[in-house]
Short mmCIF file of C-alpha atoms and ligand atoms in Angstrom, two decimals:
data_model
loop_
_atom_site.label_atom_id
_atom_site.label_comp_id
_atom_site.label_asym_id
_atom_site.label_seq_id
_atom_site.Cartn_x
_atom_site.Cartn_y
_atom_site.Cartn_z
CA MET A 1 182.46 148.06 -58.43
CA LYS A 2 185.91 146.75 -59.32
CA THR A 3 185.89 143.85 -61.78
CA PHE A 4 186.69 140.39 -60.39
CA ASP A 5 187.00 136.79 -61.53
CA TYR A 6 184.21 134.40 -60.54
CA ILE A 7 185.25 130.81 -59.75
CA ARG A 8 182.81 127.93 -59.25
CA PRO A 9 184.83 125.03 -57.84
CA ALA A 10 183.64 121.42 -58.07
CA SER A 11 184.77 120.40 -54.58
CA VAL A 12 185.86 121.75 -51.20
CA SER A 13 189.51 120.94 -52.00
CA GLU A 14 189.27 122.88 -55.29
CA ALA A 15 187.69 125.79 -53.44
CA ILE A 16 190.48 125.86 -50.86
CA ALA A 17 193.20 125.77 -53.53
CA ALA A 18 191.54 128.66 -55.38
CA ALA A 19 190.89 130.74 -52.26
CA ALA A 20 194.46 130.38 -51.00
CA GLN A 21 195.55 132.82 -53.76
CA PRO A 22 196.05 136.41 -52.54
CA GLY A 23 193.13 138.76 -53.21
CA THR A 24 190.47 136.03 -53.01
CA SER A 25 187.24 135.93 -51.02
CA TYR A 26 184.72 133.14 -50.57
CA LEU A 27 181.20 133.93 -51.74
CA ALA A 28 178.23 132.41 -49.89
CA ALA A 29 174.98 134.43 -49.68
CA GLY A 30 176.97 137.65 -50.04
CA THR A 31 174.59 139.56 -47.75
CA ASN A 32 177.54 141.45 -46.25
CA LEU A 33 180.30 140.92 -48.83
CA ILE A 34 178.44 142.31 -51.85
CA ASP A 35 177.50 145.47 -49.91
CA LEU A 36 181.16 145.93 -48.99
CA MET A 37 182.25 145.42 -52.60
CA LYS A 38 179.71 147.92 -53.91
CA VAL A 39 181.11 150.72 -51.75
CA GLY A 40 184.74 149.74 -52.29
CA VAL A 41 185.48 148.67 -48.71
CA THR A 42 186.68 145.32 -49.96
CA ARG A 43 188.01 144.85 -53.47
CA PRO A 44 188.73 141.17 -54.14
CA ASP A 45 190.36 140.09 -57.40
CA ARG A 46 188.35 136.86 -57.42
CA LEU A 47 185.38 135.27 -55.70
CA VAL A 48 185.16 131.56 -55.01
CA ASP A 49 181.49 130.57 -54.92
CA VAL A 50 180.81 127.82 -52.35
CA THR A 51 177.01 127.92 -52.43
CA HIS A 52 176.61 124.74 -54.51
CA LEU A 53 179.20 122.48 -52.82
CA SER A 54 177.62 119.30 -51.55
CA GLY A 55 177.56 118.41 -47.85
CA LEU A 56 177.65 121.98 -46.53
CA ASP A 57 173.92 122.56 -46.10
CA GLU A 58 172.88 119.81 -43.70
CA ILE A 59 171.74 119.89 -40.07
CA GLU A 60 172.84 116.57 -38.53
CA ARG A 61 172.40 114.90 -35.18
CA LEU A 62 175.66 113.02 -34.55
CA PRO A 63 175.72 109.60 -32.80
CA ASP A 64 176.85 111.23 -29.54
CA GLY A 65 173.87 113.61 -29.64
CA ALA A 66 175.84 116.68 -30.78
CA PHE A 67 174.43 118.89 -33.53
CA ARG A 68 176.53 119.54 -36.63
CA ILE A 69 175.32 122.44 -38.76
CA GLY A 70 176.74 122.87 -42.26
CA ALA A 71 178.19 126.29 -43.00
CA MET A 72 175.78 126.82 -45.92
CA VAL A 73 172.64 126.22 -43.84
CA ARG A 74 170.53 129.37 -44.06
CA ASN A 75 169.84 131.29 -40.84
CA ALA A 76 166.06 130.87 -41.17
CA THR A 77 166.35 127.14 -41.92
CA LEU A 78 168.31 126.60 -38.73
CA ALA A 79 166.09 128.82 -36.57
CA TYR A 80 162.96 126.93 -37.68
CA ASP A 81 164.45 123.43 -37.39
CA ALA A 82 162.23 121.94 -34.67
CA ALA A 83 164.82 119.59 -33.17
CA PHE A 84 167.49 122.29 -33.10
CA ALA A 85 165.14 124.89 -31.57
CA GLU A 86 164.13 122.41 -28.88
CA ALA A 87 167.75 121.63 -27.97
CA PHE A 88 169.11 125.20 -28.25
CA PRO A 89 166.19 127.63 -27.94
CA MET A 90 168.34 130.68 -27.22
CA VAL A 91 170.31 130.12 -30.43
CA SER A 92 167.08 129.90 -32.39
CA GLU A 93 165.81 133.08 -30.71
CA ALA A 94 169.05 134.92 -31.51
CA LEU A 95 168.78 133.94 -35.18
CA LEU A 96 165.18 135.14 -35.35
CA SER A 97 166.13 138.48 -33.80
CA GLY A 98 168.70 139.25 -36.49
CA ALA A 99 168.26 141.31 -39.67
CA SER A 100 165.02 140.88 -41.68
CA ALA A 101 163.07 137.82 -42.82
CA GLN A 102 164.50 138.22 -46.34
CA LEU A 103 168.08 138.37 -45.06
CA ARG A 104 167.57 135.42 -42.70
CA ASN A 105 166.31 133.37 -45.65
CA ALA A 106 169.53 134.09 -47.57
CA ALA A 107 172.29 134.51 -44.98
CA THR A 108 174.35 131.46 -44.04
CA VAL A 109 175.68 130.07 -40.79
CA GLY A 110 179.31 130.41 -41.93
CA GLY A 111 178.79 133.91 -43.27
CA ASN A 112 177.16 135.03 -40.03
CA LEU A 113 180.33 134.13 -38.10
CA LEU A 114 182.50 136.11 -40.52
CA GLN A 115 180.37 139.22 -40.99
CA ARG A 116 182.29 142.45 -40.61
CA THR A 117 181.80 145.22 -38.08
CA ARG A 118 179.07 147.79 -38.66
CA CYS A 119 181.31 150.74 -37.63
CA ALA A 120 180.23 153.59 -39.95
CA TYR A 121 183.83 154.68 -40.54
CA PHE A 122 184.74 151.20 -41.72
CA TYR A 123 182.07 151.51 -44.43
CA ASP A 124 183.14 155.04 -45.48
CA VAL A 125 186.24 154.74 -47.67
CA GLU A 126 187.00 158.45 -47.13
CA SER A 127 187.50 157.84 -43.38
CA ALA A 128 190.63 156.64 -41.64
CA CYS A 129 190.15 153.06 -40.49
CA ASN A 130 192.89 150.73 -39.26
CA ARG A 131 190.63 147.73 -39.78
CA ARG A 132 190.06 148.54 -43.47
CA VAL A 133 193.56 149.95 -44.23
CA ALA A 134 196.24 148.92 -41.72
CA GLY A 135 198.00 151.86 -40.11
CA SER A 136 195.64 154.53 -41.51
CA GLY A 137 194.19 155.64 -38.15
CA CYS A 138 190.75 155.43 -36.58
CA ASP A 139 188.22 158.19 -37.15
CA ALA A 140 185.80 156.56 -34.71
CA LEU A 141 188.00 157.54 -31.75
CA ASP A 142 186.95 161.19 -32.06
CA GLY A 143 183.75 160.60 -33.98
CA GLU A 144 180.30 159.11 -33.51
CA ASN A 145 181.16 156.22 -31.22
CA SER A 146 178.10 155.76 -29.03
CA GLY A 147 177.70 152.16 -30.21
CA HIS A 148 181.33 151.13 -30.00
CA ALA A 149 183.17 148.70 -27.76
CA VAL A 150 183.41 148.81 -23.98
CA LEU A 151 185.45 145.63 -23.55
CA GLY A 152 188.65 144.41 -25.19
CA TRP A 153 189.18 147.49 -27.35
CA SER A 154 192.49 149.18 -28.12
CA PRO A 155 193.43 152.68 -29.34
CA SER A 156 193.79 151.10 -32.80
CA CYS A 157 190.15 150.05 -33.07
CA ILE A 158 187.01 150.30 -30.94
CA ALA A 159 184.65 148.39 -33.25
CA THR A 160 182.21 145.67 -32.16
CA HIS A 161 181.22 142.34 -33.67
CA PRO A 162 177.57 142.65 -34.73
CA SER A 163 176.37 139.03 -34.76
CA ASP A 164 173.42 137.87 -32.65
CA PHE A 165 173.95 134.19 -33.54
CA CYS A 166 177.52 134.14 -32.20
CA VAL A 167 176.51 135.25 -28.69
CA PRO A 168 174.61 132.12 -27.55
CA LEU A 169 176.98 129.99 -29.64
CA VAL A 170 180.01 131.26 -27.75
CA ALA A 171 178.18 130.83 -24.44
CA LEU A 172 177.47 127.19 -25.30
CA GLY A 173 181.04 126.42 -26.37
CA ALA A 174 180.42 125.95 -30.10
CA ILE A 175 183.20 124.40 -32.17
CA ILE A 176 183.99 125.60 -35.68
CA GLU A 177 185.11 123.01 -38.23
CA VAL A 178 187.58 124.45 -40.72
CA GLU A 179 189.00 122.86 -43.88
CA GLY A 180 192.34 124.28 -44.94
CA ARG A 181 195.42 123.54 -47.02
CA ASN A 182 196.64 121.14 -44.30
CA GLY A 183 193.36 119.33 -43.74
CA ARG A 184 190.52 119.72 -41.25
CA ARG A 185 190.80 121.25 -37.77
CA ASP A 186 188.48 122.39 -34.98
CA ILE A 187 188.54 125.91 -33.55
CA PRO A 188 186.53 126.80 -30.43
CA LEU A 189 184.33 129.75 -31.43
CA ASP A 190 185.75 131.90 -28.64
CA GLU A 191 189.17 131.55 -30.32
CA LEU A 192 188.00 132.34 -33.87
CA HIS A 193 187.77 136.14 -33.63
CA ARG A 194 190.69 138.34 -32.55
CA LEU A 195 190.64 141.37 -30.30
CA PRO A 196 192.05 144.39 -32.15
CA GLY A 197 195.32 144.99 -30.26
CA ASP A 198 197.74 146.70 -32.66
CA HIS A 199 196.40 144.82 -35.69
CA PRO A 200 192.65 145.24 -36.07
CA GLU A 201 192.99 144.33 -39.76
CA ARG A 202 193.46 140.71 -38.60
CA GLU A 203 189.94 139.84 -37.58
CA THR A 204 190.13 136.07 -37.18
CA VAL A 205 192.68 133.29 -36.78
CA LEU A 206 191.78 131.86 -40.21
CA GLU A 207 194.59 131.37 -42.75
CA PRO A 208 194.38 131.99 -46.53
CA GLY A 209 192.17 129.33 -48.09
CA ASP A 210 190.56 128.26 -44.81
CA LEU A 211 186.89 127.43 -45.31
CA ILE A 212 184.43 127.09 -42.42
CA VAL A 213 182.49 123.92 -43.23
CA ALA A 214 180.38 123.41 -40.08
CA VAL A 215 179.53 124.47 -36.55
CA ARG A 216 179.14 121.84 -33.80
CA LEU A 217 177.26 122.15 -30.54
CA PRO A 218 178.02 119.44 -27.96
CA ALA A 219 175.14 117.27 -26.80
CA ALA A 220 175.76 118.17 -23.15
CA VAL A 221 174.82 121.84 -23.58
CA SER A 222 171.30 120.96 -24.70
CA ALA A 223 170.73 120.34 -20.95
CA PHE A 224 170.51 124.15 -20.61
CA ALA A 225 167.41 124.23 -22.84
CA PRO A 226 164.79 124.52 -20.03
CA HIS A 227 166.43 127.70 -18.63
CA SER A 228 167.96 129.81 -21.36
CA ARG A 229 167.30 133.18 -23.03
CA TYR A 230 168.83 135.52 -25.54
CA LEU A 231 167.86 139.18 -25.11
CA LYS A 232 168.80 142.09 -27.33
CA LEU A 233 168.51 145.84 -26.81
CA ARG A 234 168.26 147.75 -30.09
CA GLU A 235 167.22 151.19 -31.27
CA ARG A 236 164.10 149.81 -32.98
CA THR A 237 162.34 146.54 -32.45
CA SER A 238 163.29 144.79 -35.69
CA TYR A 239 165.89 144.90 -38.47
CA ALA A 240 168.48 146.51 -36.22
CA PHE A 241 171.80 145.45 -34.80
CA ALA A 242 172.11 145.13 -31.03
CA VAL A 243 173.23 148.03 -28.88
CA VAL A 244 174.00 145.28 -26.36
CA SER A 245 172.74 141.71 -26.07
CA ALA A 246 173.05 138.81 -23.65
CA ALA A 247 172.76 135.04 -23.71
CA ALA A 248 172.10 133.37 -20.36
CA ALA A 249 171.66 129.67 -19.65
CA LEU A 250 171.27 127.96 -16.29
CA LYS A 251 171.08 124.48 -14.87
CA LEU A 252 169.14 124.55 -11.61
CA GLU A 253 169.37 121.78 -9.01
CA GLY A 254 167.74 121.86 -5.59
CA GLY A 255 166.91 125.56 -5.94
CA ARG A 256 170.51 126.54 -6.69
CA ILE A 257 172.54 127.21 -9.81
CA ALA A 258 174.52 124.09 -10.69
CA GLN A 259 175.98 125.36 -13.97
CA THR A 260 175.65 128.44 -16.12
CA ARG A 261 176.73 129.87 -19.47
CA LEU A 262 176.83 133.61 -20.13
CA ALA A 263 177.89 135.82 -23.02
CA LEU A 264 177.45 139.41 -24.13
CA GLY A 265 177.09 140.76 -27.66
CA SER A 266 178.00 144.09 -29.30
CA VAL A 267 180.34 145.03 -26.44
CA ALA A 268 183.65 144.03 -28.08
CA ALA A 269 185.25 143.02 -31.36
CA THR A 270 184.42 139.42 -30.45
CA PRO A 271 181.36 137.75 -28.94
CA TRP A 272 182.18 138.01 -25.24
CA ARG A 273 182.00 134.99 -22.93
CA CYS A 274 181.63 135.95 -19.25
CA ARG A 275 183.55 133.11 -17.59
CA GLU A 276 184.28 134.78 -14.24
CA ALA A 277 180.62 135.62 -13.78
CA GLU A 278 179.74 132.01 -14.63
CA VAL A 279 182.04 130.75 -11.87
CA ALA A 280 180.60 133.23 -9.38
CA LEU A 281 177.06 132.01 -10.01
CA VAL A 282 177.68 128.33 -9.32
CA GLY A 283 176.11 127.25 -6.02
CA ALA A 284 174.15 130.49 -5.56
CA GLU A 285 170.40 130.87 -5.37
CA PRO A 286 168.88 132.35 -8.53
CA THR A 287 167.89 135.71 -7.06
CA ALA A 288 168.00 139.26 -8.41
CA GLU A 289 170.87 140.05 -6.02
CA THR A 290 172.85 137.07 -7.29
CA PHE A 291 172.32 138.13 -10.89
CA MET A 292 173.29 141.75 -10.18
CA ARG A 293 176.51 140.57 -8.57
CA ALA A 294 177.27 138.39 -11.61
CA ALA A 295 176.65 141.33 -13.94
CA GLU A 296 179.04 143.50 -11.92
CA ILE A 297 181.70 140.82 -12.33
CA ALA A 298 180.99 140.44 -16.06
CA LEU A 299 181.43 144.18 -16.66
CA ALA A 300 184.21 144.81 -14.13
CA GLU A 301 186.79 145.44 -16.86
CA ALA A 302 184.47 147.51 -19.06
CA ARG A 303 185.62 151.01 -20.01
CA PRO A 304 184.01 153.55 -22.36
CA SER A 305 185.87 153.99 -25.64
CA GLY A 306 184.06 157.26 -26.39
CA HIS A 307 180.53 158.51 -25.84
CA ASN A 308 179.33 155.07 -24.84
CA ALA A 309 179.50 154.75 -21.05
CA HIS A 310 175.76 154.05 -21.16
CA LYS A 311 176.49 150.71 -22.84
CA ILE A 312 178.17 149.43 -19.69
CA GLU A 313 175.03 149.97 -17.63
CA LEU A 314 172.83 148.63 -20.44
CA ALA A 315 174.98 145.49 -20.63
CA ARG A 316 174.68 144.95 -16.88
CA ARG A 317 170.92 145.34 -17.04
CA ILE A 318 170.37 143.11 -20.07
CA LEU A 319 172.46 140.40 -18.43
CA VAL A 320 170.45 140.61 -15.20
CA ARG A 321 167.20 140.51 -17.22
CA ALA A 322 168.37 137.55 -19.31
CA LEU A 323 169.41 135.63 -16.18
CA GLY A 324 166.08 136.35 -14.52
CA GLU A 325 164.12 135.17 -17.55
CA ALA A 326 166.31 132.09 -17.92
CA ALA A 327 165.69 131.22 -14.28
CA ALA A 328 161.93 131.63 -14.80
CA GLY A 329 162.05 129.09 -17.61
CA THR A 330 162.45 129.10 -21.38
CA PRO A 331 159.18 130.03 -23.12
CA LEU A 332 157.68 127.11 -25.03
CA ARG A 333 157.64 129.33 -28.09
CA PRO A 334 159.56 132.55 -28.78
CA ALA A 335 157.88 135.90 -28.30
CA ALA A 336 156.36 137.78 -31.25
CA LEU A 337 159.47 139.96 -31.22
CA PRO A 338 162.24 137.44 -30.58
CA ALA A 339 164.88 138.49 -28.04
CA SER A 340 163.03 141.68 -27.12
CA PRO A 341 162.96 142.37 -23.37
CA PHE A 342 159.76 144.35 -24.01
CA ALA A 343 157.77 141.52 -25.59
CA THR A 344 158.46 138.34 -23.72
CA THR A 345 154.97 136.84 -23.83
CA PRO A 346 155.47 133.28 -24.99
CA GLY A 347 153.25 131.68 -27.54
CA ALA A 348 152.63 134.65 -29.81
CA LEU A 349 154.61 133.15 -32.68
CA ALA A 350 154.43 129.44 -33.40
CA HIS A 351 157.70 128.36 -34.95
CA VAL A 352 158.09 124.76 -33.90
FE1 SF4 B 1 187.96 151.31 -38.31
FE2 SF4 B 1 187.82 150.10 -35.98
FE3 SF4 B 1 188.22 152.69 -36.05
FE4 SF4 B 1 185.85 151.70 -36.82
S1 SF4 B 1 186.70 151.60 -34.78
S2 SF4 B 1 187.08 153.32 -37.83
S3 SF4 B 1 186.46 149.74 -37.71
S4 SF4 B 1 189.60 151.14 -36.83
#
C-alpha cells in the first residue's frame, strides 16, 4: 500500500479545509476505501478521519416529524432503530439485506452512499477502466459483464451502483446534507450520483472538501410504511450484492393506488427512480396486471450492455413482486432473510 498522511481534525470545518487539498480522501469506517487502497485502485496522499467528529452519529426526529440521520451512524444501528424501522420499514429491510453482520456494524450511512462500483475490472489495476483512469478504456465492454448496467449506461462505462440502502432512499426522496467550503447545502439523493456519459471518473456532484453530514427523510413519506417492500435478487442468499433489486411503496385509498414510490437497484450507475411508472400507477387498482404494466414502463428504456439481457426481465419481475408484496401489506417484522423474495414469512426475526 502506498504511504499516506493521516489527519485527525478537531471539527467539521477543519476536516473540510484539510480534505479540499488534492489527493485527499475522507476516512469513515473504511469498509470499501481500505480495500481499494490495498489493491492500488485508489492511492490517496492523505486521509482525513471523520469518525470521532461530534454530531455526526445521531438519529434525530425533527420538529416537523422528519428523520435526520447523521452520516456516521452505523448501518446496523439505523436498521435496528425501532422508531426508524417503524416509519421506513423498507429502508431498514434494505440495510439488513446488505453485506454481512460484521460489515453492517462498521459501515456508515455516509460511506454507503459513496461506495464504489463492484465492477471486477475497476478493482483490477491491470485492466482498462475509464472510471479508475480517465480515458484508459473499458475492459468490461468485451468482458464478463453479466451483472452490468441496463439503464443509463454509455460506451465509456457500464458499471452499476451496488448500494441496497440507496434504493428505498431514492424512492422516498431522501435529501443529503453536505458541508463544504461555502457552507451547508442540500442535495436530493437522486441528484448526488452521476450517470457515466463521457466522464465516468466523475461519480458524484460533490466538490473537493465536501463532507456528507446527514441524510433526511421527510415526515410525509412515513405514510408509505403500511405498504412498502424492498426485494433483492442475488446469487446467494446473504453477503452478496444485488443482481437487481426493487423498492416499492404504495398509499392505497378506496381500493386504488393514491400515491406510489418506486426505484430499482443494480441496474445503472445510480440508484434508479422509476417516476414514469409511479405516475402510471396513480388511480389504478393494485392488481397483477397493473403492476406488470408499471414494470414495462419502468424498463422501457432498458438495453443490454453486454451479456446481461436477463437483468431486464429480472428487474421487471422483482418490481412486480415488490409491488404485489407492498400492496399485501408490510410485514410486522422482516423475514429471516431480509429482502429475499424466497423467504417472505414475517415474524421470523424480531428486530424491533
Ligand atoms: Fe471501469 Fe466502468 Fe468499464 Fe467497469 S464498466 S471497467 S468501472 S469503465
